[in-house]
Short mmCIF file of C-alpha atoms and ligand atoms in Angstrom, two decimals:
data_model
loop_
_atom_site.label_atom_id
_atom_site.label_comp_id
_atom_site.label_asym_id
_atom_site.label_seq_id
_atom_site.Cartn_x
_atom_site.Cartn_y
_atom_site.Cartn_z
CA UNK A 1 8.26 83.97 46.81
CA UNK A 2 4.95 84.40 48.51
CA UNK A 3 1.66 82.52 49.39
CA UNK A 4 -1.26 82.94 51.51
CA UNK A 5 -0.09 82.41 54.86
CA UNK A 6 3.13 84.84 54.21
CA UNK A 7 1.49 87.56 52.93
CA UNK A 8 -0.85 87.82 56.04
CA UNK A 9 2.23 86.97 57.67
CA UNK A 10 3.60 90.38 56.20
CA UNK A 11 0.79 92.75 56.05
CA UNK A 12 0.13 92.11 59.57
CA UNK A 13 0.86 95.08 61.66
CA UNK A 14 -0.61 96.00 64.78
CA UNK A 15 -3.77 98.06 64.85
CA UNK A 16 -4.70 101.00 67.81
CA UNK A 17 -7.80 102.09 66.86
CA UNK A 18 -10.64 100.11 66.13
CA UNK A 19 -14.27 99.92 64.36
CA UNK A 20 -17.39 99.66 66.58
CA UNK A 21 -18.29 96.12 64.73
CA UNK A 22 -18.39 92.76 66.12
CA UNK A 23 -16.45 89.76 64.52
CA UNK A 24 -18.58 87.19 64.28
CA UNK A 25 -18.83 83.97 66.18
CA UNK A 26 -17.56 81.18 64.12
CA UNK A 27 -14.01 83.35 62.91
CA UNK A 28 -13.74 83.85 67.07
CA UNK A 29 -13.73 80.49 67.77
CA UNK A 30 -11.45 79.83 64.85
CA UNK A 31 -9.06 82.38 65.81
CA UNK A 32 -9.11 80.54 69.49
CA UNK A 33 -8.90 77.18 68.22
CA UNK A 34 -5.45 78.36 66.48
CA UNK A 35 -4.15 79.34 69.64
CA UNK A 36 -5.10 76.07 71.50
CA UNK A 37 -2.80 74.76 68.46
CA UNK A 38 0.27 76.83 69.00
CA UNK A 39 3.16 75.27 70.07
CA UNK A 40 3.68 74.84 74.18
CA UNK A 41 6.90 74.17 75.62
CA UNK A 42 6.88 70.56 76.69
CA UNK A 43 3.53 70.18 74.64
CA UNK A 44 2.09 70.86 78.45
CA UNK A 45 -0.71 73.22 77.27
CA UNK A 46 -1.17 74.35 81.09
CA UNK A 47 -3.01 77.29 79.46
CA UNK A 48 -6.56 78.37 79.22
CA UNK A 49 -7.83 81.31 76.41
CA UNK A 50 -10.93 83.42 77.32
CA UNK A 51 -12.27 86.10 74.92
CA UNK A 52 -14.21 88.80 76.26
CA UNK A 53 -16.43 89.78 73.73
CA UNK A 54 -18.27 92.84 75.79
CA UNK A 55 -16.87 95.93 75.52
CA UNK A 56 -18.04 97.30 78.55
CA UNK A 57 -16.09 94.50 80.48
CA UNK A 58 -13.08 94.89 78.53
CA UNK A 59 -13.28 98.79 79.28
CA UNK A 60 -14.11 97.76 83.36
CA UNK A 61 -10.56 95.86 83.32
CA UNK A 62 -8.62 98.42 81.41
CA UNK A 63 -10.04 101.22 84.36
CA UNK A 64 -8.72 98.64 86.94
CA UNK A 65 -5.19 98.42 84.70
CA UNK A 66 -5.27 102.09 84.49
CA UNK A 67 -5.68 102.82 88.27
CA UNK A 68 -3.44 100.17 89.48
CA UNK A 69 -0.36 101.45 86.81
CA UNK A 70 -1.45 105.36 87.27
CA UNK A 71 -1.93 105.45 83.94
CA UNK A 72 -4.91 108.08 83.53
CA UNK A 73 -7.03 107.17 80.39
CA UNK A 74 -5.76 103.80 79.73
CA UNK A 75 -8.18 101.77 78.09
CA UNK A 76 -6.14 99.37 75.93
CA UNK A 77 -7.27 100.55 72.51
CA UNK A 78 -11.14 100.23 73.30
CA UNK A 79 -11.07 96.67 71.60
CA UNK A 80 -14.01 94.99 70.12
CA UNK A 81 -12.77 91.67 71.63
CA UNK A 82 -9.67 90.90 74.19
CA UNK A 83 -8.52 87.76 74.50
CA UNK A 84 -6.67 86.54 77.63
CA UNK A 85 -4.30 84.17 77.62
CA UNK A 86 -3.33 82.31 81.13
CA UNK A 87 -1.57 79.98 82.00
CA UNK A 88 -0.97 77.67 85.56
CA UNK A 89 1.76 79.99 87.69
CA UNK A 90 4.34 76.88 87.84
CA UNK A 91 4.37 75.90 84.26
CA UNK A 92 8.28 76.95 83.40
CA UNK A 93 7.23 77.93 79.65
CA UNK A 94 4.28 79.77 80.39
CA UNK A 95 5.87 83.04 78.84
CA UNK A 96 6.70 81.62 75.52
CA UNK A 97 3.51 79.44 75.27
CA UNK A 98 1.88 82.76 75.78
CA UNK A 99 3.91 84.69 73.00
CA UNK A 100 3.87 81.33 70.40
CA UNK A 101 -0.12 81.26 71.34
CA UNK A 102 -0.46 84.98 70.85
CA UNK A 103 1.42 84.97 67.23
CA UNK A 104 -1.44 82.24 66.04
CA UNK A 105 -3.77 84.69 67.33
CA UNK A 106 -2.48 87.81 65.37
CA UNK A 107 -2.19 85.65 62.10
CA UNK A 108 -5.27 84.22 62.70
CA UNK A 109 -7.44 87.07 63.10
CA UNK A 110 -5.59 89.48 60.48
CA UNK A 111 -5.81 86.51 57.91
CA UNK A 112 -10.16 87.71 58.76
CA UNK A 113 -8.91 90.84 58.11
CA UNK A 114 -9.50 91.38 61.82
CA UNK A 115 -6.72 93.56 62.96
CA UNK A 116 -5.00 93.15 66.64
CA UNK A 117 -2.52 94.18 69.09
CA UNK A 118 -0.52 92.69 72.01
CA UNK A 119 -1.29 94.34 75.13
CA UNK A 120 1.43 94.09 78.25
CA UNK A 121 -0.31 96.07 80.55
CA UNK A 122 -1.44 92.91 83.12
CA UNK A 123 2.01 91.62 83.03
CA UNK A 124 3.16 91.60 86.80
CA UNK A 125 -0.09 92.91 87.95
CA UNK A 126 -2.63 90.40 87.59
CA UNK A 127 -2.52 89.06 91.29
CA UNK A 128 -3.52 92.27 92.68
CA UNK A 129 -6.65 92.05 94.49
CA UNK A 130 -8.63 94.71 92.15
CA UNK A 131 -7.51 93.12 88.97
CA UNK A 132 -7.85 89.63 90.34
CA UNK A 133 -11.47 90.20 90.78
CA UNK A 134 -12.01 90.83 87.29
CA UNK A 135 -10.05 88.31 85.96
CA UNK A 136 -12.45 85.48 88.83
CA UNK A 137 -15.51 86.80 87.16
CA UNK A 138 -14.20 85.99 83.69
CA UNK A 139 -13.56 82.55 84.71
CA UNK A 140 -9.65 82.83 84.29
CA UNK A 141 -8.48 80.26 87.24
CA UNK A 142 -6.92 81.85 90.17
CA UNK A 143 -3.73 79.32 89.47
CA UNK A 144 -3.20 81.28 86.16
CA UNK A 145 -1.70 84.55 85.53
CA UNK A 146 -1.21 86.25 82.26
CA UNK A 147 1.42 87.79 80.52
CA UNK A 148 0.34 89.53 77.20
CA UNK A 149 -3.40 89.61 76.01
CA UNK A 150 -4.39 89.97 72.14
CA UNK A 151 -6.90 93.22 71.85
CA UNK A 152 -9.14 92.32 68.36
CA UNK A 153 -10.82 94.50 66.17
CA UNK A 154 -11.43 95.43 62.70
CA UNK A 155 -8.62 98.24 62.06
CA UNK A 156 -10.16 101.65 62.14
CA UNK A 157 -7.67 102.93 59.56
CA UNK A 158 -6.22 100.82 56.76
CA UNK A 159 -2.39 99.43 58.46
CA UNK A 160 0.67 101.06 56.88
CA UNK A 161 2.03 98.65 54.45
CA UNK A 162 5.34 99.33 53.76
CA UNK A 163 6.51 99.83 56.90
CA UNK A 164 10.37 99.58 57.50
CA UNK A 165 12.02 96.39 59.71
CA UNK A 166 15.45 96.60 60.70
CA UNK A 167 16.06 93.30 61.92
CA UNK A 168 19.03 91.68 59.73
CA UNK A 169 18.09 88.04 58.35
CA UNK A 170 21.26 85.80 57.13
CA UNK A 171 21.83 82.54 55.01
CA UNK A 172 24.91 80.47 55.86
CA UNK A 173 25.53 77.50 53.82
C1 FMN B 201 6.42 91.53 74.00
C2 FMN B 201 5.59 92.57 73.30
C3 FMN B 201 4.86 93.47 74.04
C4 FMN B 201 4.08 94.43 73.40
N1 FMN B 201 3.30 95.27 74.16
C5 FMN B 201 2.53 96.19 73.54
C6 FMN B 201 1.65 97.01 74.31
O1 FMN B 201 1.51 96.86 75.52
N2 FMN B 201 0.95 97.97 73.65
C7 FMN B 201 1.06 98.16 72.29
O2 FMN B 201 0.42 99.05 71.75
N3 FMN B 201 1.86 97.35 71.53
C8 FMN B 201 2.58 96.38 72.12
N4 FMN B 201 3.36 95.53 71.36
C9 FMN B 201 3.35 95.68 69.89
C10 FMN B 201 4.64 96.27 69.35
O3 FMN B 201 4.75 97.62 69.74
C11 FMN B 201 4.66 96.10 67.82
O4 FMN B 201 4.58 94.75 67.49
C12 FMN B 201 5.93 96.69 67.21
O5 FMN B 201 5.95 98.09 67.38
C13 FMN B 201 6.06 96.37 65.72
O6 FMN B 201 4.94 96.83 64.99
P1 FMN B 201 4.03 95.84 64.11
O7 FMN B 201 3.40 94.85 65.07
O8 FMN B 201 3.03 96.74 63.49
O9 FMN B 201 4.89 95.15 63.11
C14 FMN B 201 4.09 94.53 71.99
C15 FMN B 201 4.81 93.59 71.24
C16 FMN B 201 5.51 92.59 71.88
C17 FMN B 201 6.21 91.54 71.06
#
């Protein structure tokens, strides 16, 4: 049994290398209005989205990831887009809002044929001063932190598609 939505559901897998091509506007701002629409624990929507659309930005914040974690090279899949989900440091759902919003975003984007990958790297590290600088001069507020970030793209290579999941799925009645 299939439709639209579950076979971008399936195919969806997460892309590492990317095309030097920009998405265009209007299938951005789609792809961000889904996540404003994910579901938010409470329906409290304490969370803000910002997508940084220039690469040389996104590559400035993956050098300041890649110092602070000592991780020589880093640079978070050179993304054409990155899109940063925060949300207000008190809010007690702000990791799941951040993983429901980030789903939307994957679906979203792939169903563009815009492939995308969850990147953990700010996770615990966003408050420190070099990285916090960054994130001020996107805008992010300094109440927010983030958790995982969505790195966009179209997929340099065509994704794997039958890929095996070993997750067990059950039916009791
Ligand atoms: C909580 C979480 C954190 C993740 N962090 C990263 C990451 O930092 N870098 C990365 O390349 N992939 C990351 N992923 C993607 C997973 O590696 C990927 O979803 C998994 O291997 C399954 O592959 P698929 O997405 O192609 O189905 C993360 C996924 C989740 C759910």
């Amino acid at each position: 049994m299939t439709n639209a939505v579950i076979e971008t559901l399936m195919t969806r897998r997460s892309v590492r290398a990317f095309q030097e091509k920009a998405i265009p506007a209007d299938q951005l701002q789609a792809i961000l209005e889904t996540a404003r629409f994910a579901p938010s624990g409470m329906g409290r929507q304490t969370w803000k989205f910002t997508a940084v659309t220039n690469r040389e930005k996104i590559q400035k914040l993956a050098a300041a990831i890649s110092k602070e974690l000592g991780r020589e090279g880093y640079n978070m899949y050179q993304p054409e887009v990155l899109i940063i989900p925060s949300n207000d440091v008190e809010s007690p759902f702000g990791k799941e809002d951040n993983a429901c919003a980030l789903e939307n975003i994957f679906i979203a984007a792939w169903s563009f044929g815009i492939g995308s990958v969850w990147i953990n790297q700010l996770q615990g590290i966003c408050d420190r001063p070099a990285i916090r600088e960054i994130l001020d001069s996107f805008g992010i507020p300094k109440n927010h932190v983030v958790y995982g970030m969505a790195a966009l793209g179209y997929p340099a290579q065509e994704p794997k598609k039958n890929v095996e999941k070993i997750g067990e799925v059950a039916i009791v009645e």
